[in-house]
Amino acid sequence: MARQSVQVALLLWTTTLLSLRTYCLAELMDDQGYASCVTSRRRVQNLSGQNLTNVPLDLNNDTQYLDISDNPLVKLQADPFQRLSELCFLKVTSCGLRLIDQGLFVHTPKLKFLNISHNLLDYIPDLSLPLLKILDLAGNQYDSYKLPATFETMANLSVLYLGSENALQVDFNDFDSLSDSSLQHLILGGGVKWQRYDRGSLVKIKSLQKITLKVPFCENFDLFQNLLEDVNETQTTDLELVNVLPDLCNVTGDPFRSLRTMPLVKNVTIVNTWINSSFMVILFKNVLLSNVRMITFVNITYSEDTPDGFKIPTLNHTTVIRSIIFDGVTHYQYKYPIVEISVDMFSKLDYLKFSETGMNIVPCNFMSSLPSLETLDLSNNLLTDSGFWWSMCSNTSVFPKLRHLSLSKNRFMDLSFISQKTHEMKYLESLDLSFNSISLDKPCFWPTHITELSLSNNNLGNKVFSFLSQYLQRVDLSKTGITALTREDLLQVPTLTHLFLSFNRIKVIPTDLSPTLVSLYIDQNAITSISQESLVGLPSLRTVKAGDNPFVCSCDSYWFITALNKSLLSDWPLDYTCSTPPSVANLPMSEYKISKISCETWLQAAVALPVTMVIMLALCSAFYACDGVWYTKMLWVWIRVKRRGQKQANLLSNMTFRYHSFISYSHQDSAWVESKLVPSLEGAGLSLCIHERDFVPGQWIVDNIINCVEASYKTLFVLSNHFVQSEWCNYELFFAQHRALDTQQDSLVFILLEPIPTNSLPKKFLKLRSLLNQQTYLEWPKDERKQQVFWVNLRSMLQVADHRILKDMALALAESASLIPDDLVPLL
Ligand SMILES: *[C@@H]1O[C@H](CO)[C@@H](O)[C@H](O)[C@H]1NC(C)=O
Ligand SMILES: *[C@@H]1O[C@H](CO)[C@@H](O)[C@H](O)[C@H]1NC(C)=O
Ligand SMILES: *[C@@H]1O[C@H](CO)[C@@H](O)[C@H](O)[C@H]1NC(C)=O
Ligand SMILES: *[C@@H]1O[C@H](CO)[C@@H](O)[C@H](O)[C@H]1NC(C)=O
Ligand SMILES: *[C@@H]1O[C@H](CO)[C@@H](O)[C@H](O)[C@H]1NC(C)=O
Ligand SMILES: *[C@@H]1O[C@H](CO)[C@@H](O)[C@H](O)[C@H]1NC(C)=O
Ligand SMILES: *[C@@H]1O[C@H](CO)[C@@H](O)[C@H](O)[C@H]1NC(C)=O
Ligand SMILES: *[C@@H]1O[C@H](CO)[C@@H](O)[C@H](O)[C@H]1NC(C)=O
Ligand SMILES: *[C@@H]1O[C@H](CO)[C@@H](O)[C@H](O)[C@H]1NC(C)=O
Ligand SMILES: *[C@@H]1O[C@H](CO)[C@@H](O)[C@H](O)[C@H]1NC(C)=O
Ligand SMILES: *[C@@H]1O[C@H](CO)[C@@H](O)[C@H](O)[C@H]1NC(C)=O
Ligand SMILES: *[C@@H]1O[C@H](CO)[C@@H](O)[C@H](O)[C@H]1NC(C)=O
């Protein structure tokens, strides 16, 4: 038989470091209660430690979670609870409570978690809460464990804490009312020795699966025997013993021998106990010869009273032990403990944990030889790179089946070195290096078999991604000082399925996440909104945790709030609150109402379009009513004319003309010309040639026209029906003789004194028709206000009008003609 005796090296001077640990039963209910009761943070009332002498009467009637511990209450009155029909969790601990009103709990039928431990109750209160799951009555003053008959109604009670310093015995009928319950876990004892235990009393709780005894049995192990025999008759698989062997205890006989004949017990846990090596050997022999699969030591003080240390002779027996856990070991002596055991006895051991033991050098020759070991947890020790891979281990660091290795909370530093060393552990899949002092200096070369890595709580920064293995599927980078993720970062880990990035300072969820991603934790970062783009390309995504980010409650979050399937979010809705804008700060996001219309553009358009059209229509009507078209036309002309004004001004200054304009009109319109046109234009400093005034008498009319036209910069025709009928023929002649003038058509300006529809013109006035179609013209308005505008436009036209612009304008007007009533566009 191969036998490997080894010396286990554990470092001792760590007593102070170890006492920090808090035992895991505590806070169990707080967390569980919070998780299963609370649907909104606003329904949580935490009034603990506020020096209250009464429960306030004005608590919100929808309160689900009430913690009023550490207040000097003395008496719990029913009144405040009358409104609390939604109450699911109630914690009233350390309040010096002596009395609870009868019937208080009638008002709180939904209570599932009740913690009234550590008070001064000298009786176990009558409770009748059918939904109650966990009840903590420990640390009170009652002198008997006799449960009231009302406990029978608590069919759902699964965990019950009972403990009093004054209760020194367990009577046969104490647990009668639990005989039909489904109680699974009983925590019993007030940390004081018992004087009596009546056989058969615990047997009544047949459903019992786990029992925790907070009773020291020193010098009284007969009683312990009786108790174990009763436990043997329930369903109990878990046996937990708190402070079973106090300091300076004389044990006679072998109290744990019963374990060998308790087939159901699979888990044994020893908590807060002083233990020496000789007793450890006795205990282990019993465990190894029993059916126990898992033995756990929590917060023990270990002293070596035997010269060989912990030495177990090889047993002629196949052992079934699977897990050994040491969680908190204080060493009594200032020396390395000696352990001499055979690997063969632990041939089925697949889980080994040494945590908070002060270990600084790994007993590698033992651990690395365990043939079935799959998980090794050495968290919370004092190990360093060279303490785990120390030179004496080099040939044996094989760990033939090791798949999971936790080196969390140690003093490891060199990731490059670690990555090299893991090549030796051929089956290692996951490595936990969280809470170390990892530094990233040299490149890492990881074996292909490592697919899970935790580097959380190391100060690493954004560069960490280039030190990761491309084979990783699960990466924990929580609290590593990451501020941003880039595409290049994510390309380093192409097949990720689980990415944990909690507690960093990331602002944006990248859109390049691996499509294989199943789980993403990005809570406690600096994310302001979660966009559809970042999650849409992830078909396998099942879990997202993104709470406790400074969310902006605006349209940026519209998709997230309304469209995202919330079953994806493991922490919705509790951890999601609006951060900005200030008006909704601290509002739970689930209560933030956001309207579809204000955020979706197509909807906005759909709604806005009809609205805009109605408004437009209204405006148009008003526009027409006020002759808006006319003003617009005029404004348009004026703007265009002004724009080209500069160029034309130069042109104008280079030429010399006698007149700004030659004005041609019918004598029938002379009244208008003389009273309106001439004063207005000449008043503005323009010089005019008017045929009645300036034509040379005796000359042929056409010669006169030609002279005047040639001496003028522009020719202005005042068009009316009279003009067309009586005067135009002269101009036909004029145009016929001076074809050359055609090319300067922009020197012609037309005023319509009255509407002259083009098609009403006689066919023979071809020229006029085409000119009117090509040129723009000004209409004389009847309205006096409009006339001001008319003059302004006319004056600028006479100074700068340009053929091409005018043509463009005419066309533009013609296009909009359909919108303009016929009487307004007589010539278009
Ligand atoms: C009840 O409250 C006490 C005091 O806080 C705590 O120690 C104990 O763990 C609580 N009980 C449960 C079941 O959580
Ligand atoms: C209630 O307040 C106490 C002290 O202020 C704190 O320790 C406890 O965690 C709080 N509980 C909850 C549920 O917030
Ligand atoms: C608590 O309240 C009492 C009076 O109700 C007062 O005398 C005492 O100083 C208070 N204690 C604290 C810690 O505030
Ligand atoms: C709480 O009180 C309000 C009015 O005060 C009432 O409308 C509401 O139904 C009550 N809720 C519960 C759960 O009793
Ligand atoms: C006990 O709890 C379960 C769920 O945990 C529930 O389905 C069942 O109805 C409860 N029983 C009673 C008697 O309330
Ligand atoms: C436990 O029960 C089994 C029978 O189920 C019996 O053989 C064994 O002796 C009992 N052990 C103890 C310690 O009572
Ligand atoms: C333990 O037993 C021995 C002898 O059996 C006795 O001398 C010693 O005083 C006892 N110790 C205690 C703490 O009772
Ligand atoms: C070792 O521990 C056992 C049990 O606590 C005790 O009975 C025994 O006296 C201790 N031995 C020494 C040498 O202290
Ligand atoms: C033993 O304890 C472990 C850890 O607490 C638990 O996972 C396991 O189910 C328990 N085994 C039995 C048989 O109760
Ligand atoms: C650890 O166990 C010792 C007794 O061995 C006890 O005094 C101490 O309070 C325990 N520490 C914790 C954190 O439970
Ligand atoms: C171990 O048990 C086997 C039979 O199961 C027997 O032949 C052998 O002698 C035993 N050895 C010891 C050391 O008891
Ligand atoms: C490791 O093995 C080699 C040969 O296999 C041997 O020379 C060396 O001494 C061994 N080292 C240790 C520490 O056992």
PDB file of C-alpha atoms in Angstrom, residues 267-453:
ATOM      1  CA  ASN A 267     -22.674  16.413   6.897  1.00  0.00           C
ATOM      2  CA  VAL A 268     -20.983  17.158  10.188  1.00  0.00           C
ATOM      3  CA  THR A 269     -20.020  20.695  11.087  1.00  0.00           C
ATOM      4  CA  ILE A 270     -18.035  21.675  14.167  1.00  0.00           C
ATOM      5  CA  VAL A 271     -18.224  25.370  14.999  1.00  0.00           C
ATOM      6  CA  ASN A 272     -16.467  27.630  17.511  1.00  0.00           C
ATOM      7  CA  THR A 273     -14.657  24.883  19.270  1.00  0.00           C
ATOM      8  CA  TRP A 274     -11.429  24.296  21.000  1.00  0.00           C
ATOM      9  CA  ILE A 275      -9.904  21.131  19.654  1.00  0.00           C
ATOM     10  CA  ASN A 276      -6.602  19.358  20.283  1.00  0.00           C
ATOM     11  CA  SER A 277      -4.828  16.921  18.069  1.00  0.00           C
ATOM     12  CA  SER A 278      -5.635  13.867  20.168  1.00  0.00           C
ATOM     13  CA  PHE A 279      -9.326  14.628  20.024  1.00  0.00           C
ATOM     14  CA  MET A 280      -9.099  15.456  16.323  1.00  0.00           C
ATOM     15  CA  VAL A 281      -7.721  11.993  15.708  1.00  0.00           C
ATOM     16  CA  ILE A 282     -10.600  10.380  17.608  1.00  0.00           C
ATOM     17  CA  LEU A 283     -13.131  12.497  15.742  1.00  0.00           C
ATOM     18  CA  PHE A 284     -11.625  11.746  12.336  1.00  0.00           C
ATOM     19  CA  LYS A 285     -11.513   8.016  13.009  1.00  0.00           C
ATOM     20  CA  ASN A 286     -15.228   8.078  13.689  1.00  0.00           C
ATOM     21  CA  VAL A 287     -15.920  10.196  10.657  1.00  0.00           C
ATOM     22  CA  LEU A 288     -13.831   7.995   8.399  1.00  0.00           C
ATOM     23  CA  LEU A 289     -15.650   4.915   9.648  1.00  0.00           C
ATOM     24  CA  SER A 290     -19.077   6.527   9.234  1.00  0.00           C
ATOM     25  CA  ASN A 291     -21.221   7.496   6.334  1.00  0.00           C
ATOM     26  CA  VAL A 292     -20.253  11.144   6.625  1.00  0.00           C
ATOM     27  CA  ARG A 293     -19.379  12.706   3.289  1.00  0.00           C
ATOM     28  CA  MET A 294     -18.498  16.130   4.447  1.00  0.00           C
ATOM     29  CA  ILE A 295     -16.825  17.385   7.575  1.00  0.00           C
ATOM     30  CA  THR A 296     -16.527  21.080   8.226  1.00  0.00           C
ATOM     31  CA  PHE A 297     -14.638  22.940  10.909  1.00  0.00           C
ATOM     32  CA  VAL A 298     -15.527  26.548  11.388  1.00  0.00           C
ATOM     33  CA  ASN A 299     -13.594  28.823  13.720  1.00  0.00           C
ATOM     34  CA  ILE A 300     -11.693  26.272  15.677  1.00  0.00           C
ATOM     35  CA  THR A 301      -8.729  26.704  17.933  1.00  0.00           C
ATOM     36  CA  TYR A 302      -6.268  23.932  17.341  1.00  0.00           C
ATOM     37  CA  SER A 303      -3.652  22.788  19.762  1.00  0.00           C
ATOM     38  CA  GLU A 304      -1.210  19.955  19.339  1.00  0.00           C
ATOM     39  CA  ASP A 305      -1.078  17.812  22.437  1.00  0.00           C
ATOM     40  CA  THR A 306       0.441  14.745  20.795  1.00  0.00           C
ATOM     41  CA  PRO A 307       4.101  14.610  19.752  1.00  0.00           C
ATOM     42  CA  ASP A 308       3.233  13.171  16.335  1.00  0.00           C
ATOM     43  CA  GLY A 309       0.619  15.817  15.698  1.00  0.00           C
ATOM     44  CA  PHE A 310      -2.379  14.719  13.764  1.00  0.00           C
ATOM     45  CA  LYS A 311      -1.623  11.097  12.893  1.00  0.00           C
ATOM     46  CA  ILE A 312      -4.180   8.616  11.738  1.00  0.00           C
ATOM     47  CA  PRO A 313      -3.177   4.982  11.308  1.00  0.00           C
ATOM     48  CA  THR A 314      -4.333   3.427   8.090  1.00  0.00           C
ATOM     49  CA  LEU A 315      -7.770   2.008   8.500  1.00  0.00           C
ATOM     50  CA  ASN A 316      -8.746  -1.277   6.962  1.00  0.00           C
ATOM     51  CA  HIS A 317     -11.852   0.277   5.496  1.00  0.00           C
ATOM     52  CA  THR A 318     -12.937   2.061   2.381  1.00  0.00           C
ATOM     53  CA  THR A 319     -13.743   5.620   3.305  1.00  0.00           C
ATOM     54  CA  VAL A 320     -16.504   7.656   1.749  1.00  0.00           C
ATOM     55  CA  ILE A 321     -15.432  11.097   2.813  1.00  0.00           C
ATOM     56  CA  ARG A 322     -15.773  13.560  -0.031  1.00  0.00           C
ATOM     57  CA  SER A 323     -15.231  16.995   1.442  1.00  0.00           C
ATOM     58  CA  ILE A 324     -13.088  18.412   4.172  1.00  0.00           C
ATOM     59  CA  ILE A 325     -13.402  22.044   5.077  1.00  0.00           C
ATOM     60  CA  PHE A 326     -11.377  24.088   7.475  1.00  0.00           C
ATOM     61  CA  ASP A 327     -12.768  27.560   7.630  1.00  0.00           C
ATOM     62  CA  GLY A 328     -10.979  29.538  10.287  1.00  0.00           C
ATOM     63  CA  VAL A 329      -8.288  27.848  12.311  1.00  0.00           C
ATOM     64  CA  THR A 330      -6.532  29.577  15.144  1.00  0.00           C
ATOM     65  CA  HIS A 331      -3.347  27.855  16.126  1.00  0.00           C
ATOM     66  CA  TYR A 332      -2.771  27.589  19.790  1.00  0.00           C
ATOM     67  CA  GLN A 333       0.916  26.854  19.573  1.00  0.00           C
ATOM     68  CA  TYR A 334       3.452  28.909  17.787  1.00  0.00           C
ATOM     69  CA  LYS A 335       4.635  26.202  15.391  1.00  0.00           C
ATOM     70  CA  TYR A 336       3.808  24.389  12.206  1.00  0.00           C
ATOM     71  CA  PRO A 337       1.250  21.677  12.864  1.00  0.00           C
ATOM     72  CA  ILE A 338       2.281  18.152  12.044  1.00  0.00           C
ATOM     73  CA  VAL A 339      -0.033  16.022   9.997  1.00  0.00           C
ATOM     74  CA  GLU A 340       0.696  12.424   9.143  1.00  0.00           C
ATOM     75  CA  ILE A 341      -2.007  10.745   7.153  1.00  0.00           C
ATOM     76  CA  SER A 342      -2.272   8.443   4.239  1.00  0.00           C
ATOM     77  CA  VAL A 343      -3.516   9.711   0.913  1.00  0.00           C
ATOM     78  CA  ASP A 344      -5.231   6.357   0.437  1.00  0.00           C
ATOM     79  CA  MET A 345      -7.735   7.085   3.156  1.00  0.00           C
ATOM     80  CA  PHE A 346      -8.917  10.050   1.175  1.00  0.00           C
ATOM     81  CA  SER A 347      -9.161   8.351  -2.137  1.00  0.00           C
ATOM     82  CA  LYS A 348     -12.655   9.737  -2.718  1.00  0.00           C
ATOM     83  CA  LEU A 349     -11.949  13.206  -1.433  1.00  0.00           C
ATOM     84  CA  ASP A 350     -12.891  15.642  -4.151  1.00  0.00           C
ATOM     85  CA  TYR A 351     -13.264  18.861  -2.200  1.00  0.00           C
ATOM     86  CA  LEU A 352     -10.716  20.330   0.124  1.00  0.00           C
ATOM     87  CA  LYS A 353     -10.788  23.736   1.671  1.00  0.00           C
ATOM     88  CA  PHE A 354      -8.292  25.380   3.957  1.00  0.00           C
ATOM     89  CA  SER A 355      -9.417  28.901   4.480  1.00  0.00           C
ATOM     90  CA  GLU A 356      -8.279  31.380   7.090  1.00  0.00           C
ATOM     91  CA  THR A 357      -5.767  28.951   8.440  1.00  0.00           C
ATOM     92  CA  GLY A 358      -2.750  31.211   8.137  1.00  0.00           C
ATOM     93  CA  MET A 359      -1.186  28.815   5.645  1.00  0.00           C
ATOM     94  CA  ASN A 360       1.825  30.286   3.860  1.00  0.00           C
ATOM     95  CA  ILE A 361       3.324  27.132   2.399  1.00  0.00           C
ATOM     96  CA  VAL A 362       1.221  24.480   0.746  1.00  0.00           C
ATOM     97  CA  PRO A 363       1.607  20.894   1.939  1.00  0.00           C
ATOM     98  CA  CYS A 364       1.831  20.122  -1.721  1.00  0.00           C
ATOM     99  CA  ASN A 365       3.090  16.594  -1.525  1.00  0.00           C
ATOM    100  CA  PHE A 366      -0.114  15.616   0.186  1.00  0.00           C
ATOM    101  CA  MET A 367      -2.601  17.835  -1.601  1.00  0.00           C
ATOM    102  CA  SER A 368      -1.202  17.381  -5.057  1.00  0.00           C
ATOM    103  CA  SER A 369      -1.351  13.615  -4.696  1.00  0.00           C
ATOM    104  CA  LEU A 370      -4.990  13.288  -3.720  1.00  0.00           C
ATOM    105  CA  PRO A 371      -6.274  11.099  -6.530  1.00  0.00           C
ATOM    106  CA  SER A 372      -9.852  12.422  -6.725  1.00  0.00           C
ATOM    107  CA  LEU A 373      -9.376  15.998  -5.689  1.00  0.00           C
ATOM    108  CA  GLU A 374     -11.298  18.245  -8.030  1.00  0.00           C
ATOM    109  CA  THR A 375     -11.646  21.410  -6.001  1.00  0.00           C
ATOM    110  CA  LEU A 376      -8.995  22.975  -3.846  1.00  0.00           C
ATOM    111  CA  ASP A 377      -9.879  26.131  -2.005  1.00  0.00           C
ATOM    112  CA  LEU A 378      -6.980  27.835  -0.291  1.00  0.00           C
ATOM    113  CA  SER A 379      -8.615  31.223  -0.041  1.00  0.00           C
ATOM    114  CA  ASN A 380      -7.909  33.663   2.716  1.00  0.00           C
ATOM    115  CA  ASN A 381      -4.457  32.517   3.653  1.00  0.00           C
ATOM    116  CA  LEU A 382      -0.996  33.989   3.442  1.00  0.00           C
ATOM    117  CA  LEU A 383       0.152  32.225   0.308  1.00  0.00           C
ATOM    118  CA  THR A 384       2.466  33.816  -2.205  1.00  0.00           C
ATOM    119  CA  ASP A 385       3.622  32.692  -5.654  1.00  0.00           C
ATOM    120  CA  SER A 386       6.580  30.910  -4.120  1.00  0.00           C
ATOM    121  CA  GLY A 387       4.586  29.601  -1.166  1.00  0.00           C
ATOM    122  CA  PHE A 388       2.175  27.737  -3.391  1.00  0.00           C
ATOM    123  CA  TRP A 389       4.725  26.609  -5.968  1.00  0.00           C
ATOM    124  CA  TRP A 390       7.598  26.130  -3.612  1.00  0.00           C
ATOM    125  CA  SER A 391      10.702  24.352  -4.766  1.00  0.00           C
ATOM    126  CA  MET A 392      10.188  21.161  -2.754  1.00  0.00           C
ATOM    127  CA  CYS A 393       6.967  20.524  -4.627  1.00  0.00           C
ATOM    128  CA  SER A 394       8.305  20.750  -8.108  1.00  0.00           C
ATOM    129  CA  ASN A 395       8.069  17.043  -8.883  1.00  0.00           C
ATOM    130  CA  THR A 396       4.735  16.387  -7.365  1.00  0.00           C
ATOM    131  CA  SER A 397       2.648  19.392  -8.284  1.00  0.00           C
ATOM    132  CA  VAL A 398       0.493  17.298 -10.522  1.00  0.00           C
ATOM    133  CA  PHE A 399      -2.975  17.457  -8.976  1.00  0.00           C
ATOM    134  CA  PRO A 400      -4.161  14.540 -11.101  1.00  0.00           C
ATOM    135  CA  LYS A 401      -7.821  15.606 -11.213  1.00  0.00           C
ATOM    136  CA  LEU A 402      -7.838  19.167 -10.023  1.00  0.00           C
ATOM    137  CA  ARG A 403     -10.346  21.274 -11.927  1.00  0.00           C
ATOM    138  CA  HIS A 404     -11.041  24.200  -9.646  1.00  0.00           C
ATOM    139  CA  LEU A 405      -8.443  26.099  -7.723  1.00  0.00           C
ATOM    140  CA  SER A 406      -9.188  29.070  -5.528  1.00  0.00           C
ATOM    141  CA  LEU A 407      -6.302  31.191  -4.397  1.00  0.00           C
ATOM    142  CA  SER A 408      -8.514  34.108  -3.514  1.00  0.00           C
ATOM    143  CA  LYS A 409      -7.506  36.485  -0.713  1.00  0.00           C
ATOM    144  CA  ASN A 410      -3.853  35.617  -0.621  1.00  0.00           C
ATOM    145  CA  ARG A 411      -0.715  37.445  -1.646  1.00  0.00           C
ATOM    146  CA  PHE A 412      -0.188  36.262  -5.191  1.00  0.00           C
ATOM    147  CA  MET A 413       1.423  38.771  -7.490  1.00  0.00           C
ATOM    148  CA  ASP A 414       2.891  37.531 -10.737  1.00  0.00           C
ATOM    149  CA  LEU A 415       0.209  36.617 -13.257  1.00  0.00           C
ATOM    150  CA  SER A 416       2.750  35.664 -15.867  1.00  0.00           C
ATOM    151  CA  PHE A 417       4.389  33.174 -13.504  1.00  0.00           C
ATOM    152  CA  ILE A 418       1.026  31.763 -12.477  1.00  0.00           C
ATOM    153  CA  SER A 419      -0.053  31.332 -16.084  1.00  0.00           C
ATOM    154  CA  GLN A 420       3.113  29.327 -16.750  1.00  0.00           C
ATOM    155  CA  LYS A 421       2.632  27.173 -13.679  1.00  0.00           C
ATOM    156  CA  THR A 422      -0.940  26.256 -14.490  1.00  0.00           C
ATOM    157  CA  HIS A 423       0.304  24.299 -17.476  1.00  0.00           C
ATOM    158  CA  GLU A 424       1.358  21.654 -14.945  1.00  0.00           C
ATOM    159  CA  MET A 425      -2.210  21.144 -13.713  1.00  0.00           C
ATOM    160  CA  LYS A 426      -3.469  19.331 -16.733  1.00  0.00           C
ATOM    161  CA  TYR A 427      -7.170  19.451 -15.940  1.00  0.00           C
ATOM    162  CA  LEU A 428      -7.452  22.791 -14.278  1.00  0.00           C
ATOM    163  CA  GLU A 429     -10.480  24.653 -15.608  1.00  0.00           C
ATOM    164  CA  SER A 430     -11.071  27.469 -13.221  1.00  0.00           C
ATOM    165  CA  LEU A 431      -8.707  29.621 -11.274  1.00  0.00           C
ATOM    166  CA  ASP A 432      -9.715  32.198  -8.724  1.00  0.00           C
ATOM    167  CA  LEU A 433      -7.158  34.894  -8.064  1.00  0.00           C
ATOM    168  CA  SER A 434      -9.540  37.467  -6.650  1.00  0.00           C
ATOM    169  CA  PHE A 435      -8.441  39.686  -3.750  1.00  0.00           C
ATOM    170  CA  ASN A 436      -4.732  39.330  -4.332  1.00  0.00           C
ATOM    171  CA  SER A 437      -2.036  41.787  -5.317  1.00  0.00           C
ATOM    172  CA  ILE A 438      -1.818  40.756  -8.937  1.00  0.00           C
ATOM    173  CA  SER A 439       0.388  42.875 -11.139  1.00  0.00           C
ATOM    174  CA  LEU A 440       0.549  42.784 -14.911  1.00  0.00           C
ATOM    175  CA  ASP A 441       4.138  43.110 -16.036  1.00  0.00           C
ATOM    176  CA  LYS A 442       5.075  40.288 -18.303  1.00  0.00           C
ATOM    177  CA  PRO A 443       2.973  38.587 -20.974  1.00  0.00           C
ATOM    178  CA  CYS A 444       0.894  35.608 -19.895  1.00  0.00           C
ATOM    179  CA  PHE A 445       0.792  32.239 -21.607  1.00  0.00           C
ATOM    180  CA  TRP A 446      -2.223  30.321 -20.470  1.00  0.00           C
ATOM    181  CA  PRO A 447      -2.967  26.656 -21.069  1.00  0.00           C
ATOM    182  CA  THR A 448      -5.977  25.915 -23.250  1.00  0.00           C
ATOM    183  CA  HIS A 449      -7.795  24.047 -20.481  1.00  0.00           C
ATOM    184  CA  ILE A 450      -8.311  27.066 -18.256  1.00  0.00           C
ATOM    185  CA  THR A 451     -11.664  28.495 -19.227  1.00  0.00           C
ATOM    186  CA  GLU A 452     -12.610  30.343 -16.071  1.00  0.00           C
ATOM    187  CA  LEU A 453     -10.611  33.036 -14.399  1.00  0.00           C
TER     188      LEU A 453
END
